[in-house]
Amino acid sequence: YLLERSRVVSVPSGERNYHILHMLAHAENTDPSGGFFRYIPTDVPAPEDMDDEEGFEALQLTMQQARFDDEQIRHIFAYITAVLYLGNIEFREHPENPEASQVSPGGMSEHALHRASSLLGIHPARFGEALTKKILKTRLEGDIEMDVNVNEASEQRDAVAK
């Protein structure tokens, strides 16, 4: 069974994303229908027979019954929750170089970078650099670090989320 990874960052119109993303958004004390997470469509309500809070509790119980320990469960949920926050990281042109990008400073984007980094256990500044740069490997000159533009940074963010 292969999950459709592209669905994480781009949900077909009229459909919900993976249930776990909605469950974790609910667990993060946000209103998924309020549009707080970019990867969760705001125009599609939950099915009538679906309650994200109850589903999340049932999932945790099932994982415990399958002998996942509390630490494993925490790590799994942290990594998936980081995906939600990744979607809220936005980029803008770097003020000193219009061909380069940077994480949009302040507000929701910076908060999302810090929250995703915390959940993944990595430093926010290094993570921001990883999203806004690429490494070109050459035989003669070795690795060359290059800036990426805003569109490329967004594509890299989405690739990490997938």
Coordinates of N, CA, C and O in Angstrom, one line a residue:
Y1 N 0.9 -1.2 0.0 CA 0.0 0.0 0.0 C 0.9 1.2 0.0 O 1.7 1.4 0.9
L2 N 0.8 2.0 -1.0 CA 1.6 3.2 -1.2 C 0.8 4.5 -0.9 O -0.2 4.7 -1.6
L3 N 1.2 5.3 0.0 CA 0.6 6.6 0.2 C 0.9 7.5 -0.9 O 2.1 7.6 -1.3
E4 N 0.0 8.3 -1.3 CA 0.3 9.3 -2.3 C 0.9 10.5 -1.6 O 0.2 11.3 -1.0
R5 N 2.2 10.6 -1.7 CA 2.9 11.7 -1.0 C 2.6 13.1 -1.5 O 2.5 14.0 -0.7
S6 N 2.3 13.3 -2.7 CA 2.0 14.6 -3.2 C 0.7 15.1 -2.6 O 0.5 16.3 -2.5
R7 N -0.2 14.3 -2.1 CA -1.4 14.7 -1.5 C -1.1 15.5 -0.2 O -2.0 16.3 0.2
V8 N 0.0 15.2 0.5 CA 0.3 15.9 1.7 C 0.3 17.4 1.5 O -0.2 18.2 2.3
V9 N 0.9 17.9 0.4 CA 1.0 19.3 0.1 C 0.0 19.9 -0.9 O -0.1 21.1 -1.0
S10 N -0.7 19.0 -1.6 CA -1.7 19.5 -2.6 C -2.9 18.5 -2.6 O -2.8 17.5 -3.2
V11 N -3.9 18.9 -2.0 CA -5.1 18.1 -1.9 C -6.1 18.5 -3.0 O -6.4 19.7 -3.2
P12 N -6.6 17.5 -3.7 CA -7.6 17.8 -4.7 C -8.8 18.6 -4.2 O -9.2 18.4 -3.0
S13 N -9.3 19.4 -5.0 CA -10.5 20.3 -4.5 C -11.6 19.4 -4.1 O -12.0 18.4 -4.7
G14 N -12.2 19.8 -3.0 CA -13.4 19.1 -2.5 C -13.1 17.9 -1.6 O -14.0 17.1 -1.2
E15 N -11.8 17.6 -1.4 CA -11.4 16.5 -0.6 C -10.6 16.9 0.7 O -10.0 18.0 0.7
R16 N -10.6 16.1 1.7 CA -9.8 16.3 2.9 C -8.4 15.7 2.7 O -8.3 14.8 1.9
N17 N -7.5 16.2 3.5 CA -6.2 15.6 3.5 C -6.2 14.3 4.3 O -7.3 13.9 4.8
Y18 N -5.1 13.7 4.6 CA -5.0 12.5 5.4 C -5.6 12.8 6.8 O -5.4 13.8 7.4
H19 N -6.4 11.9 7.3 CA -7.1 12.0 8.6 C -6.1 12.4 9.7 O -6.4 13.2 10.5
I20 N -4.9 11.8 9.7 CA -4.0 12.0 10.7 C -3.6 13.5 10.8 O -3.4 14.0 11.9
L21 N -3.5 14.2 9.7 CA -3.1 15.6 9.7 C -4.2 16.4 10.4 O -4.0 17.3 11.2
H22 N -5.5 16.1 10.1 CA -6.6 16.8 10.7 C -6.6 16.4 12.2 O -6.9 17.3 13.1
M23 N -6.4 15.2 12.6 CA -6.3 14.8 14.0 C -5.3 15.6 14.8 O -5.5 16.1 15.9
L24 N -4.1 15.7 14.2 CA -3.0 16.3 14.8 C -3.2 17.9 14.9 O -2.8 18.5 15.8
A25 N -3.8 18.4 13.9 CA -4.2 19.8 13.9 C -5.1 20.1 15.0 O -5.0 21.1 15.8
H26 N -6.1 19.2 15.2 CA -7.0 19.3 16.3 C -6.3 19.2 17.7 O -6.5 20.0 18.6
A27 N -5.3 18.3 17.7 CA -4.6 18.1 19.0 C -3.7 19.3 19.2 O -3.3 19.6 20.4
E28 N -3.3 20.1 18.2 CA -2.5 21.3 18.4 C -3.4 22.5 18.8 O -2.9 23.6 18.9
N29 N -4.6 22.2 19.2 CA -5.5 23.2 19.7 C -5.8 24.3 18.6 O -5.8 25.5 19.0
T30 N -5.9 23.9 17.4 CA -6.3 24.9 16.3 C -7.5 24.4 15.7 O -7.9 23.3 15.8
D31 N -8.1 25.3 15.0 CA -9.4 24.9 14.3 C -9.0 24.6 12.8 O -8.7 25.5 12.1
P32 N -8.9 23.3 12.4 CA -8.5 23.0 11.1 C -9.4 23.7 10.0 O -8.9 24.0 9.0
S33 N -10.6 23.9 10.3 CA -11.5 24.5 9.3 C -11.2 26.0 9.2 O -11.7 26.7 8.3
G34 N -10.5 26.6 10.2 CA -10.2 28.0 10.2 C -9.0 28.3 9.3 O -8.6 29.5 9.2
G35 N -8.3 27.4 8.7 CA -7.3 27.6 7.8 C -5.9 27.9 8.4 O -5.0 28.4 7.8
F36 N -5.7 27.5 9.6 CA -4.4 27.7 10.3 C -3.3 27.0 9.6 O -2.2 27.5 9.5
F37 N -3.5 25.8 9.1 CA -2.5 25.0 8.5 C -2.7 25.0 7.0 O -3.8 24.5 6.5
R38 N -1.8 25.4 6.2 CA -1.9 25.5 4.7 C -2.2 24.2 4.1 O -2.8 24.1 3.1
Y39 N -1.6 23.1 4.7 CA -1.8 21.8 4.0 C -3.2 21.1 4.4 O -3.4 20.0 3.9
I40 N -4.0 21.8 5.1 CA -5.4 21.3 5.4 C -6.4 22.2 4.7 O -6.5 23.4 5.0
P41 N -7.1 21.6 3.7 CA -8.1 22.4 3.0 C -9.2 23.0 4.0 O -9.6 22.3 5.0
T42 N -9.6 24.2 3.7 CA -10.6 24.9 4.6 C -12.0 24.7 4.1 O -12.9 25.1 4.8
D43 N -12.1 24.2 2.9 CA -13.5 24.2 2.3 C -14.2 22.9 2.4 O -15.3 22.7 1.8
V44 N -13.6 21.9 3.1 CA -14.2 20.6 3.2 C -14.4 20.2 4.6 O -13.4 20.0 5.4
P45 N -15.6 20.0 5.0 CA -15.9 19.6 6.4 C -15.6 18.1 6.6 O -15.5 17.4 5.6
A46 N -15.4 17.7 7.9 CA -15.2 16.3 8.2 C -16.4 15.5 7.8 O -17.5 16.1 7.9
P47 N -16.3 14.3 7.4 CA -17.5 13.5 7.2 C -18.3 13.4 8.5 O -17.8 13.5 9.6
E48 N -19.6 13.2 8.3 CA -20.5 13.2 9.4 C -20.1 12.2 10.5 O -20.3 12.3 11.7
D49 N -19.6 11.0 10.0 CA -19.3 9.9 10.9 C -17.8 10.0 11.4 O -17.3 9.1 12.0
M50 N -17.2 11.2 11.2 CA -15.8 11.3 11.6 C -15.6 12.4 12.6 O -16.1 13.5 12.4
D51 N -15.0 12.1 13.7 CA -14.7 13.1 14.8 C -13.2 13.0 15.0 O -12.6 12.0 15.4
D52 N -12.5 14.1 14.6 CA -11.0 14.1 14.7 C -10.5 13.8 16.1 O -9.5 13.1 16.3
E53 N -11.1 14.3 17.1 CA -10.7 14.1 18.5 C -10.8 12.6 18.9 O -9.9 12.0 19.4
E54 N -12.0 12.1 18.6 CA -12.2 10.7 18.9 C -11.3 9.8 18.1 O -10.8 8.8 18.6
G55 N -11.1 10.1 16.8 CA -10.2 9.4 16.0 C -8.8 9.4 16.5 O -8.1 8.3 16.4
F56 N -8.3 10.5 17.0 CA -7.0 10.6 17.5 C -6.8 9.8 18.8 O -5.8 9.1 18.9
E57 N -7.8 9.8 19.6 CA -7.8 9.0 20.8 C -7.7 7.5 20.5 O -7.0 6.7 21.1
A58 N -8.6 7.1 19.5 CA -8.6 5.7 19.1 C -7.3 5.3 18.4 O -6.8 4.2 18.7
L59 N -6.7 6.2 17.7 CA -5.4 5.9 17.0 C -4.3 5.7 18.1 O -3.5 4.7 18.0
Q60 N -4.3 6.5 19.1 CA -3.3 6.4 20.2 C -3.5 5.0 20.9 O -2.5 4.3 21.2
L61 N -4.7 4.7 21.2 CA -5.0 3.4 21.8 C -4.5 2.2 21.0 O -3.9 1.3 21.5
T62 N -4.8 2.3 19.7 CA -4.4 1.2 18.8 C -2.9 1.1 18.7 O -2.4 0.0 18.7
M63 N -2.2 2.2 18.7 CA -0.7 2.2 18.7 C -0.2 1.6 20.0 O 0.8 0.8 20.0
Q64 N -0.8 1.9 21.1 CA -0.4 1.3 22.4 C -0.7 -0.2 22.4 O 0.2 -1.0 22.8
Q65 N -1.8 -0.6 21.8 CA -2.1 -2.0 21.7 C -1.2 -2.8 20.8 O -0.9 -4.0 21.0
A66 N -0.6 -2.0 19.8 CA 0.4 -2.6 18.9 C 1.8 -2.6 19.5 O 2.7 -2.8 18.8
R67 N 1.9 -2.2 20.8 CA 3.1 -2.2 21.5 C 4.1 -1.1 21.2 O 5.3 -1.2 21.4
F68 N 3.6 0.0 20.6 CA 4.4 1.2 20.5 C 4.5 1.8 21.9 O 3.5 1.9 22.6
D69 N 5.7 2.2 22.3 CA 5.8 2.8 23.7 C 5.5 4.3 23.5 O 5.4 4.8 22.4
D70 N 5.4 5.0 24.7 CA 4.9 6.4 24.7 C 5.9 7.3 23.9 O 5.5 8.2 23.2
E71 N 7.2 7.0 24.1 CA 8.2 7.8 23.4 C 8.1 7.6 21.9 O 8.2 8.6 21.1
Q72 N 7.9 6.4 21.4 CA 7.8 6.2 19.9 C 6.5 6.9 19.4 O 6.6 7.5 18.4
I73 N 5.5 6.8 20.1 CA 4.2 7.5 19.7 C 4.5 9.0 19.7 O 4.1 9.7 18.7
R74 N 5.1 9.6 20.7 CA 5.4 11.0 20.7 C 6.3 11.4 19.5 O 6.0 12.4 18.9
H75 N 7.3 10.6 19.2 CA 8.1 10.9 18.1 C 7.4 10.9 16.7 O 7.5 11.8 15.9
I76 N 6.6 9.9 16.6 CA 5.8 9.8 15.3 C 4.9 11.0 15.2 O 4.9 11.6 14.1
F77 N 4.2 11.3 16.2 CA 3.2 12.4 16.1 C 4.0 13.8 16.0 O 3.5 14.7 15.3
A78 N 5.2 13.9 16.6 CA 5.9 15.1 16.5 C 6.4 15.3 15.0 O 6.3 16.4 14.5
Y79 N 6.9 14.2 14.4 CA 7.3 14.4 13.0 C 6.2 14.7 12.0 O 6.3 15.5 11.1
I80 N 5.0 14.1 12.3 CA 3.9 14.4 11.4 C 3.4 15.8 11.7 O 3.0 16.5 10.7
T81 N 3.3 16.2 12.9 CA 2.9 17.6 13.2 C 3.9 18.6 12.6 O 3.4 19.7 12.2
A82 N 5.2 18.3 12.6 CA 6.1 19.2 11.9 C 5.7 19.4 10.5 O 5.9 20.5 10.0
V83 N 5.2 18.4 9.8 CA 4.8 18.6 8.4 C 3.7 19.7 8.3 O 3.7 20.5 7.4
L84 N 2.8 19.7 9.3 CA 1.8 20.7 9.3 C 2.4 22.1 9.3 O 2.0 23.0 8.6
Y85 N 3.3 22.3 10.2 CA 4.0 23.6 10.4 C 4.9 23.9 9.2 O 5.0 25.1 8.8
L86 N 5.5 22.9 8.6 CA 6.3 23.2 7.4 C 5.4 23.9 6.3 O 5.9 24.9 5.7
G87 N 4.2 23.5 6.2 CA 3.4 24.2 5.2 C 3.1 25.6 5.4 O 2.7 26.4 4.5
N88 N 3.3 26.1 6.6 CA 3.1 27.5 7.0 C 4.3 28.3 6.9 O 4.3 29.5 7.1
I89 N 5.4 27.7 6.5 CA 6.6 28.5 6.3 C 6.6 29.2 4.9 O 6.4 28.5 3.9
E90 N 6.6 30.5 4.9 CA 6.6 31.2 3.6 C 7.9 31.9 3.4 O 8.7 32.1 4.3
F91 N 8.2 32.2 2.1 CA 9.5 32.8 1.7 C 9.3 34.2 1.0 O 8.2 34.4 0.5
R92 N 10.3 35.0 1.1 CA 10.3 36.2 0.3 C 11.7 36.4 -0.3 O 12.6 35.7 0.1
E93 N 11.7 37.4 -1.2 CA 13.0 37.7 -1.8 C 14.0 38.2 -0.7 O 13.6 38.9 0.2
H94 N 15.2 37.8 -0.8 CA 16.2 38.3 0.1 C 16.5 39.8 -0.2 O 16.6 40.1 -1.4
P95 N 16.5 40.6 0.8 CA 16.6 42.1 0.5 C 17.9 42.5 -0.2 O 18.0 43.5 -0.9
E96 N 19.0 41.7 -0.1 CA 20.2 42.0 -0.7 C 20.5 41.3 -2.0 O 21.4 41.6 -2.7
N97 N 19.6 40.3 -2.3 CA 19.8 39.6 -3.6 C 18.4 39.1 -4.1 O 17.9 38.1 -3.5
P98 N 17.8 39.7 -5.1 CA 16.5 39.3 -5.6 C 16.4 37.9 -6.1 O 15.4 37.3 -6.3
E99 N 17.6 37.3 -6.4 CA 17.6 35.9 -6.9 C 17.6 34.9 -5.8 O 17.5 33.7 -6.0
A100 N 17.8 35.4 -4.6 CA 17.8 34.5 -3.4 C 16.5 34.7 -2.6 O 15.7 35.5 -2.9
S101 N 16.3 33.8 -1.7 CA 15.1 33.8 -0.8 C 15.5 33.7 0.6 O 16.6 33.4 1.0
Q102 N 14.6 34.0 1.5 CA 14.7 33.9 2.9 C 13.3 33.5 3.5 O 12.3 33.8 2.9
V103 N 13.3 32.9 4.7 CA 12.1 32.7 5.4 C 11.5 34.0 5.7 O 12.2 34.9 6.2
S104 N 10.3 34.2 5.4 CA 9.6 35.5 5.8 C 9.8 35.8 7.2 O 9.3 34.9 8.0
P105 N 10.3 36.9 7.6 CA 10.6 37.2 9.0 C 9.3 37.5 9.8 O 8.4 38.1 9.2
G106 N 9.3 37.2 11.1 CA 8.1 37.5 11.9 C 6.9 36.7 11.6 O 6.8 36.0 10.7
G107 N 5.9 36.9 12.5 CA 4.6 36.3 12.3 C 4.5 34.8 12.2 O 5.3 34.1 12.7
M108 N 3.5 34.4 11.4 CA 3.2 33.0 11.3 C 4.3 32.2 10.7 O 4.6 31.1 11.1
S109 N 5.0 32.7 9.7 CA 6.0 32.0 9.0 C 7.2 31.6 9.9 O 7.7 30.5 10.0
E110 N 7.7 32.6 10.7 CA 8.8 32.4 11.6 C 8.4 31.5 12.7 O 9.2 30.6 13.1
H111 N 7.2 31.7 13.2 CA 6.7 30.7 14.3 C 6.6 29.3 13.7 O 7.0 28.4 14.4
A112 N 6.2 29.1 12.5 CA 6.1 27.8 11.9 C 7.5 27.2 11.8 O 7.7 26.0 12.0
L113 N 8.5 28.0 11.3 CA 9.8 27.5 11.2 C 10.4 27.0 12.6 O 10.9 25.9 12.7
H114 N 10.1 27.8 13.6 CA 10.6 27.5 14.9 C 9.9 26.2 15.5 O 10.5 25.4 16.1
R115 N 8.6 26.2 15.3 CA 7.8 25.0 15.8 C 8.2 23.7 15.1 O 8.4 22.7 15.7
A116 N 8.3 23.8 13.7 CA 8.7 22.6 13.0 C 10.1 22.2 13.4 O 10.4 21.0 13.6
S117 N 11.0 23.1 13.5 CA 12.4 22.8 13.9 C 12.4 22.1 15.3 O 13.1 21.2 15.5
S118 N 11.7 22.7 16.2 CA 11.6 22.1 17.6 C 11.1 20.7 17.5 O 11.7 19.8 18.1
L119 N 10.1 20.4 16.8 CA 9.5 19.1 16.7 C 10.4 18.1 16.0 O 10.4 16.9 16.3
L120 N 11.3 18.6 15.1 CA 12.2 17.7 14.4 C 13.6 17.6 15.1 O 14.4 16.8 14.7
G121 N 13.8 18.5 16.1 CA 15.0 18.5 16.9 C 16.2 19.1 16.1 O 17.3 18.6 16.2
I122 N 15.9 20.1 15.3 CA 17.0 20.8 14.5 C 17.0 22.3 14.8 O 16.0 22.8 15.3
H123 N 18.1 22.9 14.6 CA 18.2 24.4 14.8 C 17.4 25.2 13.7 O 17.6 24.9 12.5
P124 N 16.6 26.1 14.1 CA 15.8 26.9 13.2 C 16.6 27.6 12.1 O 16.2 27.6 10.9
A125 N 17.7 28.2 12.5 CA 18.5 28.9 11.5 C 19.1 28.0 10.4 O 19.0 28.3 9.2
R126 N 19.5 26.8 10.9 CA 20.1 25.8 9.9 C 19.0 25.3 9.0 O 19.2 25.0 7.8
F127 N 17.8 25.1 9.6 CA 16.7 24.5 8.8 C 16.3 25.6 7.8 O 16.0 25.2 6.6
G128 N 16.2 26.8 8.2 CA 15.9 27.9 7.3 C 16.8 28.0 6.1 O 16.5 28.1 4.9
E129 N 18.1 27.8 6.4 CA 19.2 27.8 5.4 C 19.0 26.6 4.4 O 19.1 26.7 3.2
A130 N 18.7 25.5 5.0 CA 18.5 24.3 4.2 C 17.3 24.4 3.2 O 17.4 23.9 2.1
L131 N 16.3 25.2 3.6 CA 15.2 25.4 2.7 C 15.4 26.5 1.7 O 14.7 26.5 0.6
T132 N 16.4 27.3 1.9 CA 16.6 28.5 1.0 C 17.9 28.4 0.2 O 18.3 29.3 -0.5
K133 N 18.6 27.2 0.3 CA 19.9 27.0 -0.4 C 19.9 25.6 -1.0 O 19.1 24.7 -0.6
K134 N 20.8 25.4 -2.0 CA 21.0 24.1 -2.5 C 22.5 23.8 -2.7 O 23.2 24.8 -2.7
I135 N 22.9 22.6 -2.7 CA 24.3 22.2 -2.8 C 24.5 21.7 -4.2 O 23.8 20.7 -4.6
L136 N 25.3 22.2 -5.0 CA 25.7 21.7 -6.3 C 27.0 21.0 -6.2 O 28.0 21.6 -5.7
K137 N 27.0 19.7 -6.5 CA 28.2 18.9 -6.4 C 28.9 18.9 -7.7 O 28.4 18.5 -8.7
T138 N 30.2 19.3 -7.7 CA 31.0 19.3 -8.9 C 32.3 18.5 -8.6 O 32.7 18.3 -7.5
R139 N 32.8 17.9 -9.7 CA 34.1 17.2 -9.6 C 35.3 18.0 -9.2 O 36.1 17.7 -8.4
L140 N 35.4 19.2 -9.9 CA 36.5 20.0 -9.8 C 36.5 20.9 -8.6 O 37.5 21.1 -7.9
E141 N 35.4 21.5 -8.3 CA 35.3 22.5 -7.2 C 34.7 21.9 -5.9 O 34.6 22.7 -5.0
G142 N 34.3 20.7 -6.0 CA 33.6 20.1 -4.8 C 32.2 20.6 -4.6 O 31.5 20.9 -5.6
D143 N 31.7 20.8 -3.4 CA 30.3 21.2 -3.2 C 30.3 22.7 -3.2 O 31.1 23.4 -2.6
I144 N 29.3 23.3 -4.0 CA 29.1 24.7 -4.1 C 27.7 25.0 -3.6 O 26.7 24.4 -4.0
E145 N 27.6 25.9 -2.6 CA 26.3 26.3 -2.0 C 25.8 27.4 -2.8 O 26.4 28.4 -3.1
M146 N 24.5 27.2 -3.2 CA 23.8 28.2 -4.1 C 22.5 28.6 -3.5 O 21.8 27.8 -2.8
D147 N 22.1 29.9 -3.6 CA 20.8 30.4 -3.2 C 19.8 29.9 -4.1 O 20.0 29.6 -5.3
V148 N 18.5 29.7 -3.6 CA 17.4 29.4 -4.4 C 16.4 30.5 -4.3 O 16.3 31.3 -3.4
N149 N 15.6 30.7 -5.4 CA 14.6 31.8 -5.4 C 13.4 31.4 -4.6 O 13.3 30.2 -4.1
V150 N 12.4 32.2 -4.5 CA 11.2 32.0 -3.6 C 10.5 30.7 -4.1 O 10.1 29.9 -3.2
N151 N 10.3 30.6 -5.4 CA 9.5 29.4 -5.9 C 10.3 28.1 -5.6 O 9.7 27.1 -5.2
E152 N 11.6 28.1 -5.8 CA 12.4 26.9 -5.5 C 12.4 26.6 -4.0 O 12.4 25.4 -3.6
A153 N 12.4 27.6 -3.1 CA 12.4 27.4 -1.7 C 11.1 26.8 -1.3 O 11.0 25.8 -0.5
S154 N 10.0 27.2 -1.9 CA 8.7 26.7 -1.6 C 8.6 25.2 -2.1 O 8.1 24.3 -1.4
E155 N 9.2 24.9 -3.2 CA 9.3 23.5 -3.7 C 10.1 22.7 -2.8 O 9.7 21.5 -2.5
Q156 N 11.2 23.2 -2.3 CA 12.0 22.4 -1.3 C 11.3 22.2 0.0 O 11.3 21.1 0.5
R157 N 10.6 23.2 0.4 CA 9.7 23.0 1.7 C 8.7 21.9 1.4 O 8.6 21.0 2.3
D158 N 8.1 21.9 0.3 CA 7.1 20.9 0.0 C 7.7 19.5 -0.1 O 7.1 18.5 0.3
A159 N 8.9 19.4 -0.7 CA 9.6 18.2 -0.9 C 9.9 17.6 0.5 O 9.8 16.4 0.7
V160 N 10.4 18.4 1.4 CA 10.7 18.0 2.8 C 9.4 17.4 3.4 O 9.4 16.4 4.1
A161 N 8.3 18.1 3.2 CA 7.0 17.7 3.9 C 6.6 16.4 3.3 O 6.0 15.6 4.1
K162 N 6.8 16.1 2.1 CA 6.4 14.8 1.5 C 7.2 13.7 2.1 O 6.8 12.6 2.2

